[in-house]
Tab-separated table of C-alpha atoms in Angstrom:
chain	number	residue	atom	x	y	z
A	1	UNK	CA	20.884	82.538	128.974
A	2	UNK	CA	18.843	84.230	125.809
A	3	UNK	CA	18.270	82.340	122.409
A	4	UNK	CA	20.510	84.755	120.433
A	5	UNK	CA	20.569	82.282	117.514
A	6	UNK	CA	16.805	81.726	117.498
A	7	UNK	CA	16.267	85.372	117.956
A	8	UNK	CA	18.665	86.192	114.792
A	9	UNK	CA	16.792	83.666	112.642
A	10	UNK	CA	14.391	85.977	111.407
A	11	UNK	CA	16.341	88.559	110.709
A	12	UNK	CA	18.469	85.938	108.687
A	13	UNK	CA	15.448	85.218	106.744
A	14	UNK	CA	13.406	88.603	106.140
A	15	UNK	CA	17.044	90.191	105.341
A	16	UNK	CA	17.154	87.035	102.424
A	17	UNK	CA	13.543	87.004	101.067
A	18	UNK	CA	13.657	90.961	101.030
A	19	UNK	CA	17.499	91.153	99.242
A	20	UNK	CA	15.529	88.624	96.627
A	21	UNK	CA	12.897	90.675	95.480
A	22	UNK	CA	15.295	93.559	95.044
A	23	UNK	CA	17.417	92.059	92.997
A	24	UNK	CA	14.165	90.791	90.899
A	25	UNK	CA	13.608	94.599	90.576
A	26	UNK	CA	17.350	96.015	89.453
A	27	UNK	CA	18.029	92.501	87.187
A	28	UNK	CA	14.554	93.776	85.774
A	29	UNK	CA	12.964	90.734	86.108
A	30	UNK	CA	9.858	92.805	87.493
A	31	UNK	CA	9.685	96.171	87.354
A	32	UNK	CA	8.510	99.038	89.415
A	33	UNK	CA	6.069	101.645	88.138
A	34	UNK	CA	7.907	104.973	86.609
A	35	UNK	CA	11.008	105.459	85.696
A	36	UNK	CA	13.902	102.886	85.382
A	37	UNK	CA	16.543	103.821	88.275
A	38	UNK	CA	18.632	100.996	87.093
A	39	UNK	CA	19.348	102.765	83.937
A	40	UNK	CA	22.085	105.446	85.957
A	41	UNK	CA	24.497	102.183	86.275
A	42	UNK	CA	24.041	100.275	82.535
A	43	UNK	CA	24.781	104.110	81.063
A	44	UNK	CA	26.361	106.872	82.951
A	45	UNK	CA	27.853	105.064	85.234
A	46	UNK	CA	29.145	102.882	82.699
A	47	UNK	CA	29.966	105.498	80.666
A	48	UNK	CA	32.332	107.048	83.165
A	49	UNK	CA	33.524	103.633	83.664
A	50	UNK	CA	35.076	103.489	80.448
A	51	UNK	CA	36.480	106.936	80.834
A	52	UNK	CA	37.987	106.185	84.232
A	53	UNK	CA	39.200	102.705	82.530
A	54	UNK	CA	41.209	104.991	79.930
A	55	UNK	CA	42.951	107.243	82.632
A	56	UNK	CA	40.843	110.351	82.959
A	57	UNK	CA	38.122	111.484	85.239
A	58	UNK	CA	34.694	113.142	83.239
A	59	UNK	CA	36.715	116.221	82.230
A	60	UNK	CA	33.498	117.204	79.747
A	61	UNK	CA	30.776	115.690	81.622
A	62	UNK	CA	29.092	118.313	84.265
A	63	UNK	CA	27.158	114.971	85.708
A	64	UNK	CA	30.262	113.900	87.229
A	65	UNK	CA	29.415	116.439	90.635
A	66	UNK	CA	31.422	113.318	92.586
A	67	UNK	CA	34.716	114.056	94.940
A	68	UNK	CA	37.866	112.473	93.358
A	69	UNK	CA	37.275	108.505	95.218
A	70	UNK	CA	34.130	108.004	93.545
A	71	UNK	CA	36.540	106.911	91.092
A	72	UNK	CA	36.764	103.598	92.700
A	73	UNK	CA	33.159	102.937	93.242
A	74	UNK	CA	32.661	103.549	89.289
A	75	UNK	CA	35.619	101.292	88.483
A	76	UNK	CA	35.001	98.598	91.392
A	77	UNK	CA	32.664	96.481	89.304
A	78	UNK	CA	35.790	95.469	87.577
A	79	UNK	CA	36.333	93.672	89.808
A	80	UNK	CA	33.765	91.089	88.650
A	81	UNK	CA	34.595	90.781	84.972
A	82	UNK	CA	32.842	87.683	84.333
A	83	UNK	CA	30.008	89.543	84.954
A	84	UNK	CA	28.392	92.727	82.573
A	85	UNK	CA	29.042	96.167	84.401
A	86	UNK	CA	25.720	96.472	85.862
A	87	UNK	CA	24.892	93.501	87.022
A	88	UNK	CA	28.451	93.466	88.604
A	89	UNK	CA	27.522	96.588	90.358
A	90	UNK	CA	24.121	95.047	91.783
A	91	UNK	CA	25.991	92.130	93.294
A	92	UNK	CA	28.444	94.291	94.937
A	93	UNK	CA	25.911	96.551	96.009
A	94	UNK	CA	24.041	93.743	97.683
A	95	UNK	CA	27.616	92.405	99.001
A	96	UNK	CA	27.934	95.994	100.899
A	97	UNK	CA	24.516	95.514	102.048
A	98	UNK	CA	25.157	91.992	103.829
A	99	UNK	CA	28.409	93.946	105.083
A	100	UNK	CA	26.385	96.584	106.946
A	101	UNK	CA	24.032	93.892	108.062
A	102	UNK	CA	26.499	91.668	109.378
A	103	UNK	CA	28.044	94.263	111.403
A	104	UNK	CA	24.870	95.517	112.955
A	105	UNK	CA	23.892	92.012	114.038
A	106	UNK	CA	27.193	91.478	115.331
A	107	UNK	CA	27.280	94.383	117.414
A	108	UNK	CA	23.729	94.210	118.170
A	109	UNK	CA	24.296	90.638	120.004
A	110	UNK	CA	26.542	92.201	122.387
A	111	UNK	CA	25.411	93.585	126.165
A	112	UNK	CA	23.952	96.672	126.439
A	113	UNK	CA	23.377	96.591	122.873
A	114	UNK	CA	20.034	95.628	120.673
A	115	UNK	CA	19.112	94.176	116.835
A	116	UNK	CA	17.216	97.154	116.536
A	117	UNK	CA	19.481	98.779	114.209
A	118	UNK	CA	19.630	95.873	112.186
A	119	UNK	CA	15.915	95.891	111.485
A	120	UNK	CA	16.025	99.766	110.565
A	121	UNK	CA	18.372	98.390	107.749
A	122	UNK	CA	16.577	95.471	106.880
A	123	UNK	CA	13.639	97.743	106.790
A	124	UNK	CA	14.772	100.813	105.211
A	125	UNK	CA	16.537	99.352	102.387
A	126	UNK	CA	13.973	97.511	100.413
A	127	UNK	CA	11.739	100.580	101.441
A	128	UNK	CA	13.536	102.663	98.974
A	129	UNK	CA	13.259	100.289	96.484
A	130	UNK	CA	15.354	99.364	93.363
A	131	UNK	CA	17.218	102.657	94.290
A	132	UNK	CA	19.309	101.169	96.619
A	133	UNK	CA	21.090	98.953	94.447
A	134	UNK	CA	21.567	101.571	92.016
A	135	UNK	CA	23.581	104.160	93.045
A	136	UNK	CA	26.876	104.163	94.807
A	137	UNK	CA	25.871	105.904	97.993
A	138	UNK	CA	24.981	101.980	99.297
A	139	UNK	CA	28.958	102.181	99.306
A	140	UNK	CA	29.577	105.142	100.620
A	141	UNK	CA	27.041	104.659	103.628
A	142	UNK	CA	28.574	101.031	104.529
A	143	UNK	CA	32.217	102.917	104.950
A	144	UNK	CA	30.092	105.198	107.068
A	145	UNK	CA	28.585	102.582	109.353
A	146	UNK	CA	31.950	100.832	109.826
A	147	UNK	CA	33.641	104.366	110.988
A	148	UNK	CA	31.147	105.282	113.253
A	149	UNK	CA	30.962	101.167	114.943
A	150	UNK	CA	34.797	101.390	114.994
A	151	UNK	CA	35.130	104.690	116.125
A	152	UNK	CA	33.532	103.962	119.827
A	153	UNK	CA	36.626	102.273	120.793
A	154	UNK	CA	39.318	102.844	118.544
A	155	UNK	CA	39.428	106.933	117.100
A	156	UNK	CA	41.995	106.723	114.541
A	157	UNK	CA	40.187	103.639	112.458
A	158	UNK	CA	37.153	105.621	112.465
A	159	UNK	CA	39.016	108.895	111.161
A	160	UNK	CA	40.985	107.161	108.687
A	161	UNK	CA	38.026	105.368	107.594
A	162	UNK	CA	35.964	109.240	107.515
A	163	UNK	CA	38.907	110.392	105.350
A	164	UNK	CA	38.307	108.320	102.987
A	165	UNK	CA	34.471	108.009	103.069
A	166	UNK	CA	34.616	111.890	102.777
A	167	UNK	CA	36.698	111.338	99.576
A	168	UNK	CA	33.974	109.439	98.164
A	169	UNK	CA	30.689	111.571	98.571
A	170	UNK	CA	31.916	114.638	101.425
A	171	UNK	CA	28.946	113.457	103.325
A	172	UNK	CA	31.047	111.129	105.804
A	173	UNK	CA	33.118	114.188	106.922
A	174	UNK	CA	29.939	114.988	109.222
A	175	UNK	CA	30.432	111.862	111.372
A	176	UNK	CA	33.490	113.634	113.322
A	177	UNK	CA	31.158	116.480	114.957
A	178	UNK	CA	30.495	114.326	118.547
A	179	UNK	CA	34.027	113.330	119.019
A	180	UNK	CA	34.728	113.318	122.228
A	181	UNK	CA	36.634	116.395	123.252
A	182	UNK	CA	41.015	116.220	124.051
A	183	UNK	CA	42.727	112.917	122.871
A	184	UNK	CA	39.593	111.154	121.270
A	185	UNK	CA	39.093	114.396	118.961
A	186	UNK	CA	42.554	115.026	117.662
A	187	UNK	CA	42.995	110.947	116.589
A	188	UNK	CA	40.428	110.621	114.649
A	189	UNK	CA	40.804	114.200	113.269
A	190	UNK	CA	44.200	113.653	112.508
A	191	UNK	CA	43.740	110.448	110.919
A	192	UNK	CA	40.879	111.626	109.035
A	193	UNK	CA	42.924	114.332	107.111
A	194	UNK	CA	45.338	112.207	107.195
A	195	UNK	CA	43.989	109.373	105.048
A	196	UNK	CA	41.630	112.144	103.126
A	197	UNK	CA	44.770	114.174	101.833
A	198	UNK	CA	46.630	110.185	101.329
A	199	UNK	CA	43.325	109.585	98.993
A	200	UNK	CA	43.281	112.810	97.300
A	201	UNK	CA	46.901	113.290	96.361
A	202	UNK	CA	46.993	109.623	95.146
A	203	UNK	CA	44.233	110.349	92.784
A	204	UNK	CA	45.230	113.570	91.251
A	205	UNK	CA	48.490	111.906	90.368
A	206	UNK	CA	47.196	108.943	88.690
A	207	UNK	CA	44.805	110.444	86.596
A	208	UNK	CA	44.224	114.410	85.245
A	209	UNK	CA	40.799	116.068	86.158
A	210	UNK	CA	40.027	115.082	89.776
A	211	UNK	CA	39.262	117.809	90.803
A	212	UNK	CA	36.995	119.050	88.345
A	213	UNK	CA	33.979	118.201	89.930
A	214	UNK	CA	34.532	121.793	91.820
A	215	UNK	CA	33.251	123.532	88.803
A	216	UNK	CA	30.198	121.678	87.676
A	217	UNK	CA	27.673	122.630	89.990
A	218	UNK	CA	27.952	126.764	89.284
A	219	UNK	CA	24.705	126.798	87.756
A	220	UNK	CA	22.640	124.316	89.434
A	221	UNK	CA	18.810	124.998	90.192
A	222	UNK	CA	16.367	123.991	92.461
A	223	UNK	CA	15.817	120.657	92.185
A	224	UNK	CA	12.436	119.287	92.469
A	225	UNK	CA	12.131	117.028	95.553
A	226	UNK	CA	13.862	119.466	97.937
A	227	UNK	CA	12.351	121.370	100.764
A	228	UNK	CA	12.624	124.520	99.069
A	229	UNK	CA	11.244	123.411	96.191
A	230	UNK	CA	7.834	123.421	97.858
A	231	UNK	CA	7.691	127.211	97.395
A	232	UNK	CA	7.720	126.293	93.100
A	233	UNK	CA	5.604	122.987	93.463
A	234	UNK	CA	2.892	125.542	95.311
A	235	UNK	CA	3.046	128.076	92.475
A	236	UNK	CA	3.106	126.091	89.174
A	237	UNK	CA	-0.004	124.938	90.924
A	238	UNK	CA	-1.673	127.953	90.933
A	239	UNK	CA	-0.377	129.100	87.896
A	240	UNK	CA	1.663	131.875	89.396
A	241	UNK	CA	4.824	130.948	88.031
A	242	UNK	CA	6.292	130.628	84.571
A	243	UNK	CA	9.806	128.890	85.344
A	244	UNK	CA	10.731	125.425	83.926
A	245	UNK	CA	11.345	122.356	85.154
A	246	UNK	CA	14.646	120.927	83.473
A	247	UNK	CA	17.194	117.870	83.165
A	248	UNK	CA	20.016	120.098	84.594
A	249	UNK	CA	23.474	118.501	85.828
A	250	UNK	CA	21.925	114.744	86.182
A	251	UNK	CA	18.418	115.724	88.454
A	252	UNK	CA	15.527	117.365	87.487
A	253	UNK	CA	15.373	120.679	88.727
A	254	UNK	CA	13.239	123.759	88.749
A	255	UNK	CA	15.076	126.722	86.800
A	256	UNK	CA	13.995	129.906	85.729
A	257	UNK	CA	12.739	133.196	87.938
A	258	UNK	CA	13.420	133.271	91.776
A	259	UNK	CA	15.096	129.697	91.640
A	260	UNK	CA	18.668	131.371	92.464
A	261	UNK	CA	17.471	133.688	95.450
A	262	UNK	CA	15.681	130.025	96.702
A	263	UNK	CA	18.430	128.647	96.652
A	264	UNK	CA	20.320	131.423	98.435
A	265	UNK	CA	18.100	130.769	101.090
A	266	UNK	CA	18.359	126.878	100.887
A	267	UNK	CA	22.212	127.640	101.645
A	268	UNK	CA	21.652	130.224	104.441
A	269	UNK	CA	19.515	127.189	105.992
A	270	UNK	CA	22.644	125.159	105.585
A	271	UNK	CA	24.768	127.390	107.383
A	272	UNK	CA	22.545	128.029	110.298
A	273	UNK	CA	22.621	123.885	110.832
A	274	UNK	CA	25.852	124.075	110.746
A	275	UNK	CA	26.026	126.734	113.004
A	276	UNK	CA	23.890	125.015	115.791
A	277	UNK	CA	26.241	121.854	115.420
A	278	UNK	CA	29.215	124.035	116.177
A	279	UNK	CA	26.887	125.826	119.197
A	280	UNK	CA	26.329	122.390	120.320
A	281	UNK	CA	29.476	120.909	119.962
A	282	UNK	CA	30.686	123.935	122.517
A	283	UNK	CA	27.625	123.570	124.962
A	284	UNK	CA	27.644	119.762	125.067
A	285	UNK	CA	28.585	119.084	128.955
A	286	UNK	CA	28.646	115.176	128.354
A	287	UNK	CA	29.710	112.386	125.536
A	288	UNK	CA	28.309	109.559	125.893
A	289	UNK	CA	28.713	106.064	124.353
A	290	UNK	CA	25.390	107.145	122.110
A	291	UNK	CA	26.738	110.737	121.768
A	292	UNK	CA	29.066	109.788	118.776
A	293	UNK	CA	26.390	108.173	116.900
A	294	UNK	CA	23.547	110.552	117.260
A	295	UNK	CA	25.440	113.989	116.695
A	296	UNK	CA	26.391	112.086	113.050
A	297	UNK	CA	22.476	111.332	112.459
A	298	UNK	CA	21.460	114.894	113.185
A	299	UNK	CA	24.246	116.387	111.490
A	300	UNK	CA	23.577	114.575	108.504
A	301	UNK	CA	19.777	115.219	108.801
A	302	UNK	CA	20.204	118.160	108.804
A	303	UNK	CA	22.924	118.412	106.126
A	304	UNK	CA	20.224	116.490	103.869
A	305	UNK	CA	16.664	118.701	105.199
A	306	UNK	CA	18.053	121.985	104.119
A	307	UNK	CA	19.685	120.880	100.788
A	308	UNK	CA	18.574	122.074	97.809
A	309	UNK	CA	19.150	118.547	96.845
A	310	UNK	CA	17.699	115.680	98.105
A	311	UNK	CA	17.702	112.737	95.782
A	312	UNK	CA	16.138	109.675	96.645
A	313	UNK	CA	19.602	107.849	97.271
A	314	UNK	CA	19.853	109.702	100.265
A	315	UNK	CA	17.806	108.155	102.362
A	316	UNK	CA	20.243	105.788	102.035
A	317	UNK	CA	22.642	107.592	104.217
A	318	UNK	CA	19.761	108.506	106.900
A	319	UNK	CA	18.860	104.879	107.351
A	320	UNK	CA	22.267	103.739	108.165
A	321	UNK	CA	22.955	106.128	110.273
A	322	UNK	CA	20.013	105.592	112.189
A	323	UNK	CA	20.652	102.252	112.316
A	324	UNK	CA	23.900	102.837	114.181
A	325	UNK	CA	22.308	104.941	116.641
A	326	UNK	CA	19.812	102.128	117.710
A	327	UNK	CA	22.259	99.474	118.084
A	328	UNK	CA	22.738	101.580	121.297
A	329	UNK	CA	19.653	100.589	123.721
A	330	UNK	CA	19.942	103.988	125.176
A	331	UNK	CA	19.702	105.606	122.310
A	332	UNK	CA	17.323	108.224	121.802
A	333	UNK	CA	17.115	108.599	118.281
A	334	UNK	CA	14.138	105.886	117.966
A	335	UNK	CA	11.669	108.460	117.057
A	336	UNK	CA	13.464	109.872	114.671
A	337	UNK	CA	14.711	106.847	112.917
A	338	UNK	CA	11.588	105.694	112.762
A	339	UNK	CA	10.260	108.824	111.062
A	340	UNK	CA	13.403	108.668	108.391
A	341	UNK	CA	12.058	104.909	107.862
A	342	UNK	CA	8.304	106.296	106.632
A	343	UNK	CA	10.391	109.175	104.783
A	344	UNK	CA	11.634	106.329	103.132
A	345	UNK	CA	8.697	104.664	101.610
A	346	UNK	CA	6.808	107.659	100.561
A	347	UNK	CA	10.210	108.459	98.801
A	348	UNK	CA	10.308	105.452	97.261
A	349	UNK	CA	6.170	106.628	96.366
A	350	UNK	CA	7.499	109.738	94.974
A	351	UNK	CA	10.597	108.388	93.208
A	352	UNK	CA	10.081	106.168	91.000
A	353	UNK	CA	6.847	105.140	91.294
A	354	UNK	CA	5.016	108.862	90.733
A	355	UNK	CA	8.036	110.967	89.723
A	356	UNK	CA	5.840	112.026	87.078
A	357	UNK	CA	3.305	113.796	89.499
A	358	UNK	CA	5.625	115.335	91.195
A	359	UNK	CA	7.836	116.731	88.345
A	360	UNK	CA	3.822	118.241	86.620
A	361	UNK	CA	3.345	119.616	90.778
A	362	UNK	CA	0.021	118.020	90.491
A	363	UNK	CA	-2.326	117.348	93.625
A	364	UNK	CA	-0.645	113.922	93.894
A	365	UNK	CA	3.031	115.378	93.549
A	366	UNK	CA	2.816	118.101	95.907
A	367	UNK	CA	1.128	115.675	98.806
A	368	UNK	CA	4.062	113.427	98.663
A	369	UNK	CA	6.134	116.289	99.031
A	370	UNK	CA	4.947	117.753	101.572
A	371	UNK	CA	4.700	114.764	103.546
A	372	UNK	CA	8.382	113.292	102.523
A	373	UNK	CA	9.810	116.461	103.278
A	374	UNK	CA	7.466	117.523	106.612
A	375	UNK	CA	8.176	114.395	108.088
A	376	UNK	CA	12.222	115.162	107.191
A	377	UNK	CA	12.291	118.482	109.019
A	378	UNK	CA	10.093	116.331	112.019
A	379	UNK	CA	12.688	114.170	112.458
A	380	UNK	CA	15.914	116.685	112.510
A	381	UNK	CA	13.836	119.007	114.949
A	382	UNK	CA	12.465	115.327	117.006
A	383	UNK	CA	16.408	114.619	117.208
A	384	UNK	CA	18.094	117.748	117.508
A	385	UNK	CA	15.844	118.369	120.523
A	386	UNK	CA	17.242	114.944	121.921
A	387	UNK	CA	20.648	115.508	121.335
A	388	UNK	CA	20.688	118.739	123.091
A	389	UNK	CA	18.876	117.775	125.982
A	390	UNK	CA	20.703	114.936	126.775
A	391	UNK	CA	24.193	116.271	126.200
A	392	UNK	CA	23.268	119.762	127.528
A	393	UNK	CA	20.373	120.386	129.103
A	394	UNK	CA	20.616	117.251	131.457
A	395	UNK	CA	24.294	117.227	132.629
A	396	UNK	CA	23.425	121.185	133.241
A	397	UNK	CA	20.101	120.487	135.837
A	398	UNK	CA	22.125	117.434	137.161
A	399	UNK	CA	25.597	119.924	138.303
A	400	UNK	CA	22.899	122.293	139.396
A	401	UNK	CA	21.268	119.662	141.335
A	402	UNK	CA	24.436	119.314	143.753
A	403	UNK	CA	27.359	116.890	144.254
A	404	UNK	CA	24.891	114.113	144.777
A	405	UNK	CA	23.138	114.274	141.354
A	406	UNK	CA	26.622	114.967	139.371
A	407	UNK	CA	28.004	111.172	140.216
A	408	UNK	CA	26.045	109.647	137.736
A	409	UNK	CA	27.123	111.965	134.595
A	410	UNK	CA	30.546	111.731	135.849
A	411	UNK	CA	30.023	108.321	135.710
A	412	UNK	CA	28.412	107.954	132.337
A	413	UNK	CA	31.436	109.781	130.828
A	414	UNK	CA	33.987	108.236	132.286
A	415	UNK	CA	32.306	105.263	130.241
A	416	UNK	CA	32.338	107.061	127.268
A	417	UNK	CA	35.824	108.142	127.897
A	418	UNK	CA	36.920	104.343	128.733
A	419	UNK	CA	34.708	102.995	125.440
A	420	UNK	CA	36.511	106.026	123.193
A	421	UNK	CA	40.221	105.510	124.104
């Protein structure tokens, strides 16, 4: 027998130490160079909390760009009335962090599983720095991780959690892309639609303005940390672009000549990525136990990388999904997960530490963005290739090899069906 308690001890100790340091930053006992990322909680989130507590959504605030269930996350610090708003939010972020870590530890200790997923989460959160606890994305990621871990055996539970997550911040809907065809897809997708509809109706009836966010992003530019922004960074570096950098819709964006064109190209890339996912789902021959998590990771990677906005907190989504993938020993997402972890560390350097260099498009800023976004592109390509190989190419080759080589593939698929039933 393996000494599981001994193998867990270093993880638990590192979690306690790293999170204690992280809380020192979020509670502003010590400081990270650059902009104070905690002001989003103490100022913006708190203002939204006051508005939402008054019985309406922020109707006159274009920075409110979130689905209606996001109100639950913004109002959640009210559960701890003995703490001031920002401190209560950080404590709840810590609780979500602990819940994800606990789930990954519990699952990783079971047969055929690994603690590698717990290590990814353990390292990824402090690599992002105080941003990890200063955005409600950690709460959404906790819902998504729980949904994926539940989905292997209980598709309805996954569907319910996915529907709720999509009403929190849209992207968890992508978790459903890799559900096994047939009953599993029917159960999970129907449960997601039902829970999402129920939450949406409840929010619309509870307060006016639940759908106002749909009209608050019409005139967005290209965010300065996105893949498309590199065009303008390089042009500014050589003095060949006369647009401006401005705080717009809650983020720092490029505004000016050719920005709409670059934004349209980014949208076209996202459409192409979704087209590839649709093609993959049609062509996939085998849905094994890792396919659900691997495909979710690939889908969110593609969505994030091609988006015209890559905010630092988006890395939380990728770290969480990479961690779930690596819970399974047979997952082929290890290289992509490693690239995501490195990209997360570089993200801390470009925001907040050297964000001023990013905004001014100097040599250091360009280098950081090229490295971070290059790592995301590489992770997307590697992850997509591995997913296609495992579910499309290799099953086709086994089938072409004769009946004797088909048996392992069929057994693997039956194993996946058993776990998803």
